[in-house]
Backbone as ProteinMPNN parsed JSONL, in Angstrom:
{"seq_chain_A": "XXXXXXXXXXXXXXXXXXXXXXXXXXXXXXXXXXXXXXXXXXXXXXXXXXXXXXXXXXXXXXXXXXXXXXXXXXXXXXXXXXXXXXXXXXXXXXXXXXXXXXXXXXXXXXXXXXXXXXXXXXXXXXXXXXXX", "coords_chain_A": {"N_chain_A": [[3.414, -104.173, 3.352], [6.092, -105.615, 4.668], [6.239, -109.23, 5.847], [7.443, -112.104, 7.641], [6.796, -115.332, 8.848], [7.981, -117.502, 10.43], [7.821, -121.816, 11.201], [7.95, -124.889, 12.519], [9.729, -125.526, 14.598], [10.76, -127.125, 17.469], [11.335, -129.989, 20.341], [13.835, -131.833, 19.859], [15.701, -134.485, 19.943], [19.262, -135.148, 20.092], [21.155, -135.482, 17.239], [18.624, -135.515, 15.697], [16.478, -134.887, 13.083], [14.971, -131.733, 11.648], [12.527, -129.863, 9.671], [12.873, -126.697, 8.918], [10.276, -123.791, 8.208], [9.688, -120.751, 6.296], [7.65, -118.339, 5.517], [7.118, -115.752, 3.365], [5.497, -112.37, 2.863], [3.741, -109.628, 0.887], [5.561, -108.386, -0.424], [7.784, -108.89, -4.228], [8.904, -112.044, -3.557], [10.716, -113.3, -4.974], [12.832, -111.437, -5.651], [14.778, -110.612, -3.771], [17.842, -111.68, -1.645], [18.085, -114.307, 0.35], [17.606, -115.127, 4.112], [18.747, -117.483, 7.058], [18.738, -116.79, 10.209], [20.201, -117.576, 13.833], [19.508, -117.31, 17.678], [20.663, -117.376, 20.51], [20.008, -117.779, 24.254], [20.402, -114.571, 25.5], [22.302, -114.228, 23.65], [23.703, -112.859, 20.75], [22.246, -111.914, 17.416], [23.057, -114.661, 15.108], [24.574, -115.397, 12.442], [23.281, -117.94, 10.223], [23.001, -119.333, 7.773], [22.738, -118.571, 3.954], [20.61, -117.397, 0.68], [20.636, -116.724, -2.395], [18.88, -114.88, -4.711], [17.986, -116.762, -6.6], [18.373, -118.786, -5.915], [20.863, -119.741, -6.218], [23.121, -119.627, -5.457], [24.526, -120.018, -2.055], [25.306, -119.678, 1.284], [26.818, -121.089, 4.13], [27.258, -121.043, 7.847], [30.456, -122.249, 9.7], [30.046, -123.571, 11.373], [27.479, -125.097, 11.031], [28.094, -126.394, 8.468], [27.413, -128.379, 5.847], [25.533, -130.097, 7.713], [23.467, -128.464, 7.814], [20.793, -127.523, 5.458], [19.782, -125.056, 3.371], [16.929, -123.847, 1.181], [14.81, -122.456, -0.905], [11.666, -121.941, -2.326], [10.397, -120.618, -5.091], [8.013, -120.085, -5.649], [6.046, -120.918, -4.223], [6.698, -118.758, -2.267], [8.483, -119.33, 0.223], [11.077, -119.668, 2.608], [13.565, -122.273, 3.001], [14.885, -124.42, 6.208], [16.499, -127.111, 6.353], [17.576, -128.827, 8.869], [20.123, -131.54, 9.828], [21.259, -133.83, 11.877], [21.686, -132.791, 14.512], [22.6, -130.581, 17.207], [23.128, -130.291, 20.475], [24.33, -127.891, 21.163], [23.027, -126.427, 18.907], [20.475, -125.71, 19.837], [18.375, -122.924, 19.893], [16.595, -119.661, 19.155], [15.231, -119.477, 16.166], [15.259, -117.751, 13.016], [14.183, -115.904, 10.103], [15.506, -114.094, 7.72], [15.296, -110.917, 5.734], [16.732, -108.852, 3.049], [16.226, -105.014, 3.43], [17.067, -104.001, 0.827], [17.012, -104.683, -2.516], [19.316, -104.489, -3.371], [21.26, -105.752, -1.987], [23.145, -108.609, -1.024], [23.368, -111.848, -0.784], [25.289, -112.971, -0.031], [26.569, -110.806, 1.468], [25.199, -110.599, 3.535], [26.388, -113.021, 5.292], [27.993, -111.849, 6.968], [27.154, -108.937, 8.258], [27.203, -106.652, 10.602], [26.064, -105.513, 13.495], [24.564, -102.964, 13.14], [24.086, -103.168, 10.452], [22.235, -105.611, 10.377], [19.958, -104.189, 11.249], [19.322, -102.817, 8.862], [17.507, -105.07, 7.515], [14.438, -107.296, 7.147], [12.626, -109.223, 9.299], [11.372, -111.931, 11.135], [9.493, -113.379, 13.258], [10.628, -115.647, 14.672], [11.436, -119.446, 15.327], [11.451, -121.361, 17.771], [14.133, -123.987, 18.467], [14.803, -126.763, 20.305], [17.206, -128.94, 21.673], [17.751, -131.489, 22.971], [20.04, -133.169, 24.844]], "CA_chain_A": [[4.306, -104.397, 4.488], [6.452, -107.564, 4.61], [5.436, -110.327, 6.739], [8.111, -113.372, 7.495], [6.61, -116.289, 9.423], [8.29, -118.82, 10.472], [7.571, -122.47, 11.336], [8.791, -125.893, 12.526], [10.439, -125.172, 15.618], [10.244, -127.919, 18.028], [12.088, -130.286, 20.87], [14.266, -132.688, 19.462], [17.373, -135.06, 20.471], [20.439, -134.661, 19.791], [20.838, -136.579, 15.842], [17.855, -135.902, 14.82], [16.426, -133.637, 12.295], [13.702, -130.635, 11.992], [12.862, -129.048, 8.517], [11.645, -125.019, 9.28], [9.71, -123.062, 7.299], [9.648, -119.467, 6.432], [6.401, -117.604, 4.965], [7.322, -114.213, 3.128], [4.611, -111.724, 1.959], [4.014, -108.119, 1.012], [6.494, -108.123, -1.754], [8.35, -109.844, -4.53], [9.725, -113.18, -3.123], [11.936, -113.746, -5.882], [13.601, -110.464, -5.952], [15.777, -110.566, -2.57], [18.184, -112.485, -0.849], [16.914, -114.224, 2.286], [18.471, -116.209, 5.388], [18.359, -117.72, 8.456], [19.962, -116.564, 11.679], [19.64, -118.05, 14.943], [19.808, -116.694, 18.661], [20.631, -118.089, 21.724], [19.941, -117.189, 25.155], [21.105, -114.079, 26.024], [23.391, -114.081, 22.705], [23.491, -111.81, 19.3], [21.615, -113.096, 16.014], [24.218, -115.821, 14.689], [24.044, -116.172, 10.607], [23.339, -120.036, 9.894], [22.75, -119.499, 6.059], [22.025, -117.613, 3.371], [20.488, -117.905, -0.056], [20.423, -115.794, -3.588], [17.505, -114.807, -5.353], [17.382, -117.718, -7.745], [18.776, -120.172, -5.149], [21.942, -120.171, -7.346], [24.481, -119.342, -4.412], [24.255, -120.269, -1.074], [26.028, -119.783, 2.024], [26.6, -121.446, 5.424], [28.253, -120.923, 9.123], [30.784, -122.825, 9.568], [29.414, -124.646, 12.671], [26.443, -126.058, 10.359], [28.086, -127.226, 7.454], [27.746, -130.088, 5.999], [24.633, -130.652, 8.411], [21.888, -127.601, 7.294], [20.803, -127.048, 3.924], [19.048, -123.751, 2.874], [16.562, -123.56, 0.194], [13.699, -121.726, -1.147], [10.387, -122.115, -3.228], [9.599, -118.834, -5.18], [6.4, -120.243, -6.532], [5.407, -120.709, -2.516], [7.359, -117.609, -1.454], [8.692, -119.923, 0.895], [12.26, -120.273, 2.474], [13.198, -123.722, 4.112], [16.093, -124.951, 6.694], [16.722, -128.625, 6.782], [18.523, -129.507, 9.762], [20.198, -133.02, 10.144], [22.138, -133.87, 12.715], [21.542, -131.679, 15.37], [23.358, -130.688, 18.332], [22.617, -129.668, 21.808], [24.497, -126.689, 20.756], [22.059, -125.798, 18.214], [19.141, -124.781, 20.447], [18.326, -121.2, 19.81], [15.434, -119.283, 18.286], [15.487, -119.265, 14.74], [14.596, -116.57, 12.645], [14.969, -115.707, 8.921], [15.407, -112.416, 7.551], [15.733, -110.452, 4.185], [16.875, -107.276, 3.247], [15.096, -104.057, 2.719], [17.332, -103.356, -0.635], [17.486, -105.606, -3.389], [20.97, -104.554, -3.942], [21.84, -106.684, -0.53], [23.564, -109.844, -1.485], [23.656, -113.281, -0.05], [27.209, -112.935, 0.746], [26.879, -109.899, 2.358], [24.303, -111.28, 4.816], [27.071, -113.724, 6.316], [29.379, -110.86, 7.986], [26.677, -108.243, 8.712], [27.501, -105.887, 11.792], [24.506, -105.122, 14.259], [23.979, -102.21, 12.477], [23.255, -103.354, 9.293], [21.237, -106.256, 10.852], [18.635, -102.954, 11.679], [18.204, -103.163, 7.861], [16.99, -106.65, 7.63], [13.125, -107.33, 8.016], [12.657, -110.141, 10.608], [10.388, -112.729, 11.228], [9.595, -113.626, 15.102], [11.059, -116.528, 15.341], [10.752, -120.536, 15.867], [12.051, -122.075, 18.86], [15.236, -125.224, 18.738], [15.354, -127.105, 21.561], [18.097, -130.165, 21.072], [18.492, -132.647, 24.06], [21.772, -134.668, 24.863]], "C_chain_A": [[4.869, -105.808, 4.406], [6.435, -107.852, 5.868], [6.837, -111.193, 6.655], [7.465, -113.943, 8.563], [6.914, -117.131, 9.569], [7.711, -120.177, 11.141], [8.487, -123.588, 11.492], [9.367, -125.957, 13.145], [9.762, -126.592, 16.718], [11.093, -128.451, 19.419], [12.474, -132.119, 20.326], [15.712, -133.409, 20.518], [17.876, -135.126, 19.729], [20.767, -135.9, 18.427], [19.74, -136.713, 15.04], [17.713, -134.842, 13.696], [15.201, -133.129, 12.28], [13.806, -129.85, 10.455], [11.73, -127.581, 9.006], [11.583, -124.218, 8.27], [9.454, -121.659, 7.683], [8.376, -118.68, 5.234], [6.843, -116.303, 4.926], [6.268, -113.72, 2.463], [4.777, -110.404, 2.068], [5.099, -107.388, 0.099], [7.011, -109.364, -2.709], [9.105, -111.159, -4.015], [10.815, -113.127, -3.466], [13.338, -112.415, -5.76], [14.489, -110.293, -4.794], [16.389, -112.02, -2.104], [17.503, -113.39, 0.219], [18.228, -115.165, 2.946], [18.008, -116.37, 6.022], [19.494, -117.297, 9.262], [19.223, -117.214, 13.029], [19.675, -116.847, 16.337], [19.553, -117.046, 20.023], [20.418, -117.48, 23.035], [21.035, -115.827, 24.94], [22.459, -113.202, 24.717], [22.252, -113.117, 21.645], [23.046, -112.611, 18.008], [23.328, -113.516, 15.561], [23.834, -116.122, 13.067], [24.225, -117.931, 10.946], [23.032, -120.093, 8.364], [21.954, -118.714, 5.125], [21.655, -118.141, 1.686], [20.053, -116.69, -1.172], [19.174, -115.412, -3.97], [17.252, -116.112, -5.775], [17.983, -118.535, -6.939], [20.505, -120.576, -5.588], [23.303, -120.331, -6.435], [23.948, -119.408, -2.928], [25.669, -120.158, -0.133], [26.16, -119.933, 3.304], [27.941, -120.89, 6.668], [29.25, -122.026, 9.048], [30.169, -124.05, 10.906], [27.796, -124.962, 11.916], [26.628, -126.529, 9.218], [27.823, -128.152, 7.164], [26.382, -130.886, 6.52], [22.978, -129.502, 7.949], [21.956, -127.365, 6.003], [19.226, -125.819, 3.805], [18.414, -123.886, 1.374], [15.121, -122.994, 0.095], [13.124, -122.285, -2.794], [9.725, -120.789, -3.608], [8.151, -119.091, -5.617], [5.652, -120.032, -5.099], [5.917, -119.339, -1.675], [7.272, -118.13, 0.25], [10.162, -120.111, 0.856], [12.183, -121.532, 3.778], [14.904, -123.72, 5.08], [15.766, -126.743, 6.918], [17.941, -128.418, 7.421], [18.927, -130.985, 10.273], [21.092, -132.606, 10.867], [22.553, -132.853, 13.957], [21.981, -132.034, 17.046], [23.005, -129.764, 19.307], [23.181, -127.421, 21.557], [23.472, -125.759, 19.782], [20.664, -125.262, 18.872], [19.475, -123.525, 21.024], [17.146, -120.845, 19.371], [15.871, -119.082, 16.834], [14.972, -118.287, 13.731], [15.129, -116.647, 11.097], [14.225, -114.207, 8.678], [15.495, -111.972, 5.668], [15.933, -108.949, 4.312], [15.947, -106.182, 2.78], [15.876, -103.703, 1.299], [17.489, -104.449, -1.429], [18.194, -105.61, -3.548], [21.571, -105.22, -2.565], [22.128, -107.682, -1.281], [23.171, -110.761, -0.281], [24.621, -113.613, 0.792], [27.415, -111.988, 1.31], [26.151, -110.187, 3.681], [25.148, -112.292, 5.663], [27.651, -113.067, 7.382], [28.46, -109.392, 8.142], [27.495, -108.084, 10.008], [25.996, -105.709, 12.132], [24.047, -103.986, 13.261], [23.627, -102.022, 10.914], [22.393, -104.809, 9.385], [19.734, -104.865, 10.817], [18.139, -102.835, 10.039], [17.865, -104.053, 7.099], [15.41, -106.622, 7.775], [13.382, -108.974, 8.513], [11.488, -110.468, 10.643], [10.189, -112.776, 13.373], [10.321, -114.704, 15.348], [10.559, -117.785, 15.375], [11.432, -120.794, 16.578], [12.664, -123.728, 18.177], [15.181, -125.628, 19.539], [16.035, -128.652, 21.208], [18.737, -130.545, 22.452], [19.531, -133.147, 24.04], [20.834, -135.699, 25.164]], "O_chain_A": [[4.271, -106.852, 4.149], [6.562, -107.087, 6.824], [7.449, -111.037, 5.598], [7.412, -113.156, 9.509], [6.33, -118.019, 8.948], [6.834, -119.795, 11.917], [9.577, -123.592, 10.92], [10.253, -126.681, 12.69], [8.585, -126.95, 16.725], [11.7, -127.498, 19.908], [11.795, -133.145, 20.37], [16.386, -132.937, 21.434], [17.421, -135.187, 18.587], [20.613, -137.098, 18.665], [19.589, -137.488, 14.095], [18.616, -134.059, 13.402], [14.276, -133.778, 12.768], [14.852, -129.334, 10.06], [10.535, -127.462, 9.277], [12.517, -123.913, 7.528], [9.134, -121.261, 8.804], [8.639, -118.681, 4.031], [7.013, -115.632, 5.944], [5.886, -114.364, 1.487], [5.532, -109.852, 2.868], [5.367, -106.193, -0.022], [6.859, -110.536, -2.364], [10.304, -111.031, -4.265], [11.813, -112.968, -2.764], [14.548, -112.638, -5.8], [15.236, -109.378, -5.141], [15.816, -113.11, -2.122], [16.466, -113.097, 0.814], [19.271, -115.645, 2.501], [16.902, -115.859, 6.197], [20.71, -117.391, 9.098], [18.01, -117.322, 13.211], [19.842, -115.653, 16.087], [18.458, -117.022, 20.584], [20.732, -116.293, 22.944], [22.144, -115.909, 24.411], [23.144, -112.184, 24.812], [21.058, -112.816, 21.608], [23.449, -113.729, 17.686], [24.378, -112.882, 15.669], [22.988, -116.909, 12.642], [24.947, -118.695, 11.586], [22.815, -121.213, 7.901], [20.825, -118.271, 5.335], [22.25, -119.143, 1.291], [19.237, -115.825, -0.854], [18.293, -115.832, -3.221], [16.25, -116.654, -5.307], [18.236, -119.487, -7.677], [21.125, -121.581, -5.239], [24.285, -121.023, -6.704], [22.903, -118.809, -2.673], [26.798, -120.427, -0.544], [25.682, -119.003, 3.953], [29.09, -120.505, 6.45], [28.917, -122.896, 8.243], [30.046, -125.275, 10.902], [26.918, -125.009, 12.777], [25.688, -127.099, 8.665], [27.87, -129.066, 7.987], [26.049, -131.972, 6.045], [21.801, -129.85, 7.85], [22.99, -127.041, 5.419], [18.045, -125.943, 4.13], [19.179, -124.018, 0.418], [14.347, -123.116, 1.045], [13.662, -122.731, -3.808], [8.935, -120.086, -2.978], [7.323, -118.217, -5.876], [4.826, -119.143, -4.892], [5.486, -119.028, -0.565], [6.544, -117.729, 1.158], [10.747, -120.5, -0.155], [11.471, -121.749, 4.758], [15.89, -123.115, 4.659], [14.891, -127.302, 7.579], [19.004, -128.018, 6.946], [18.175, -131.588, 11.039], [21.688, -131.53, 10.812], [23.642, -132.312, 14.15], [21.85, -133.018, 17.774], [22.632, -128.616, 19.066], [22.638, -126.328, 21.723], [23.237, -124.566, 19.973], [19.932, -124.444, 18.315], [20.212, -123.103, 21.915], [16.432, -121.815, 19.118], [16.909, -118.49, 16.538], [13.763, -118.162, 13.928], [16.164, -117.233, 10.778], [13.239, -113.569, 9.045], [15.715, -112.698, 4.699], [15.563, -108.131, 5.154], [15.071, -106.344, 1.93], [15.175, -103.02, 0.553], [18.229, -105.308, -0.95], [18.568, -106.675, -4.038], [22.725, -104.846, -2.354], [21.445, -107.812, -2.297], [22.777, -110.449, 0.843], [24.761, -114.236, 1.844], [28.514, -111.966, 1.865], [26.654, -109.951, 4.779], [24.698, -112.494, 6.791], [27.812, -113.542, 8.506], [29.263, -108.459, 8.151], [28.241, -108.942, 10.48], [25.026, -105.739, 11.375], [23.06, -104.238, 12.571], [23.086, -101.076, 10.342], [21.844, -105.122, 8.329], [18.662, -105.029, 10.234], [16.941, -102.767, 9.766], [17.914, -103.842, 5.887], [15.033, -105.821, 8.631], [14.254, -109.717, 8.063], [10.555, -109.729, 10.331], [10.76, -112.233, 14.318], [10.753, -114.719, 16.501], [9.331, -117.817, 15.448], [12.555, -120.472, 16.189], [11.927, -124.5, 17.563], [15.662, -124.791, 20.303], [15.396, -129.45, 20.523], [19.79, -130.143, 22.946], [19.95, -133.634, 22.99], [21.218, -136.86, 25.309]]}, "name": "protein", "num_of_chains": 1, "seq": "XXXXXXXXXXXXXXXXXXXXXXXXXXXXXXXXXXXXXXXXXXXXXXXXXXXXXXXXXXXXXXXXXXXXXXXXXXXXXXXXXXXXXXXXXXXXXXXXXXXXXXXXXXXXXXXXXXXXXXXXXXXXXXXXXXXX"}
Protein backbone atom coordinates (compact mmCIF):
# COMPACT_ATOMS: atom_id res chain seq x y z
CA UNK A 1 0.00 0.00 0.00
CA UNK A 2 1.58 3.45 -0.51
CA UNK A 3 2.11 5.62 2.35
CA UNK A 4 3.05 9.58 1.73
CA UNK A 5 3.92 11.47 4.91
CA UNK A 6 4.51 14.63 5.04
CA UNK A 7 6.47 17.00 7.30
CA UNK A 8 7.65 20.53 8.16
CA UNK A 9 4.62 22.42 8.31
CA UNK A 10 4.76 25.20 10.69
CA UNK A 11 3.93 29.14 11.60
CA UNK A 12 6.09 31.42 9.98
CA UNK A 13 6.30 35.31 8.93
CA UNK A 14 5.89 36.59 6.06
CA UNK A 15 9.92 36.35 4.28
CA UNK A 16 10.81 33.65 5.80
CA UNK A 17 11.40 30.17 4.77
CA UNK A 18 10.18 26.40 5.69
CA UNK A 19 11.79 23.30 3.93
CA UNK A 20 8.80 20.23 3.91
CA UNK A 21 9.32 16.89 3.68
CA UNK A 22 7.55 14.08 2.04
CA UNK A 23 8.03 10.24 3.12
CA UNK A 24 6.90 7.72 0.27
CA UNK A 25 6.63 3.92 0.89
CA UNK A 26 5.03 0.75 -0.38
CA UNK A 27 6.50 1.02 -3.79
CA UNK A 28 9.25 2.04 -6.13
CA UNK A 29 10.19 5.71 -5.30
CA UNK A 30 12.08 6.19 -8.30
CA UNK A 31 9.60 4.98 -10.73
CA UNK A 32 6.80 7.86 -10.56
CA UNK A 33 6.35 11.35 -10.84
CA UNK A 34 5.52 13.13 -7.58
CA UNK A 35 4.31 16.76 -6.43
CA UNK A 36 3.14 19.06 -4.18
CA UNK A 37 -0.27 20.69 -4.08
CA UNK A 38 -1.55 22.93 -1.57
CA UNK A 39 -5.15 23.79 -0.15
CA UNK A 40 -6.58 26.57 1.34
CA UNK A 41 -9.50 27.08 3.41
CA UNK A 42 -12.43 26.10 1.93
CA UNK A 43 -10.53 26.01 -1.62
CA UNK A 44 -9.63 23.05 -4.30
CA UNK A 45 -6.03 21.31 -4.19
CA UNK A 46 -3.80 24.10 -5.99
CA UNK A 47 -0.61 22.41 -7.93
CA UNK A 48 2.62 24.24 -6.46
CA UNK A 49 5.13 21.82 -8.26
CA UNK A 50 5.95 18.94 -9.79
CA UNK A 51 8.92 16.69 -10.35
CA UNK A 52 10.05 13.68 -12.92
CA UNK A 53 11.26 10.48 -11.95
CA UNK A 54 14.94 11.28 -12.16
CA UNK A 55 14.43 14.90 -11.00
CA UNK A 56 15.35 15.83 -14.63
CA UNK A 57 12.17 18.11 -15.29
CA UNK A 58 10.44 20.07 -13.00
CA UNK A 59 7.53 22.19 -12.86
CA UNK A 60 6.09 25.15 -10.91
CA UNK A 61 2.75 27.44 -10.37
CA UNK A 62 3.18 30.42 -11.44
CA UNK A 63 2.45 32.19 -8.09
CA UNK A 64 5.67 30.31 -6.57
CA UNK A 65 8.18 30.78 -9.00
CA UNK A 66 11.20 31.83 -8.55
CA UNK A 67 10.50 31.40 -4.66
CA UNK A 68 9.83 27.23 -4.18
CA UNK A 69 12.10 24.71 -5.35
CA UNK A 70 11.02 21.00 -5.68
CA UNK A 71 13.32 18.19 -5.27
CA UNK A 72 13.65 14.65 -4.40
CA UNK A 73 16.08 11.99 -2.84
CA UNK A 74 15.46 8.47 -4.39
CA UNK A 75 18.02 6.88 -2.18
CA UNK A 76 15.66 8.38 0.91
CA UNK A 77 12.43 7.97 -1.07
CA UNK A 78 12.02 11.35 -0.05
CA UNK A 79 10.39 14.43 -1.83
CA UNK A 80 11.32 18.01 -0.51
CA UNK A 81 9.69 21.71 -0.93
CA UNK A 82 11.95 24.57 -0.12
CA UNK A 83 10.03 27.56 0.39
CA UNK A 84 11.75 31.07 0.50
CA UNK A 85 10.08 33.95 0.67
CA UNK A 86 6.84 33.31 1.82
CA UNK A 87 3.68 35.06 1.68
CA UNK A 88 0.67 35.49 3.78
CA UNK A 89 -0.96 34.17 0.75
CA UNK A 90 0.77 30.98 0.96
CA UNK A 91 -0.90 29.55 4.07
CA UNK A 92 -2.66 26.40 3.14
CA UNK A 93 -2.25 22.71 3.90
CA UNK A 94 0.26 21.15 1.94
CA UNK A 95 0.15 17.90 0.59
CA UNK A 96 2.16 15.89 -2.00
CA UNK A 97 0.86 13.36 -4.19
CA UNK A 98 1.89 10.76 -6.92
CA UNK A 99 0.21 8.93 -9.39
CA UNK A 100 -1.19 5.48 -9.39
CA UNK A 101 0.28 4.88 -13.16
CA UNK A 102 3.72 5.24 -14.00
CA UNK A 103 2.70 6.39 -17.34
CA UNK A 104 1.49 9.84 -15.45
CA UNK A 105 3.93 12.55 -16.22
CA UNK A 106 5.17 15.53 -14.36
CA UNK A 107 3.64 17.79 -16.78
CA UNK A 108 0.53 16.29 -16.69
CA UNK A 109 0.22 16.75 -12.91
CA UNK A 110 0.21 20.71 -13.41
CA UNK A 111 -3.38 20.94 -15.26
CA UNK A 112 -5.08 17.89 -13.67
CA UNK A 113 -9.03 18.20 -13.45
CA UNK A 114 -10.69 16.98 -10.07
CA UNK A 115 -11.24 13.94 -11.61
CA UNK A 116 -8.05 12.85 -12.38
CA UNK A 117 -6.82 14.25 -9.00
CA UNK A 118 -9.07 10.86 -7.67
CA UNK A 119 -6.11 9.05 -9.32
CA UNK A 120 -3.37 10.53 -7.33
CA UNK A 121 -2.39 8.82 -3.91
CA UNK A 122 -2.28 11.56 -1.20
CA UNK A 123 -0.53 12.18 1.77
CA UNK A 124 -2.54 14.02 4.77
CA UNK A 125 -1.08 16.94 4.75
CA UNK A 126 1.28 19.64 6.63
CA UNK A 127 -0.10 22.78 7.76
CA UNK A 128 1.43 26.73 6.31
CA UNK A 129 0.64 29.30 8.38
CA UNK A 130 2.46 32.77 7.03
CA UNK A 131 1.89 35.98 9.18
CA UNK A 132 1.99 39.65 7.77
Amino acid sequence: QVRLEESGGGLVQAGDSLKLSCVASGRTFNTYAMAWFRQGPGKEHEFVAALSRSGGAVYYSDSVKGRFTISRDNRKNTLYLQMNRLKPEDTAFYLCATPESVATSAQSMTTMTLAQQRQLYWGQGTLVTVSS
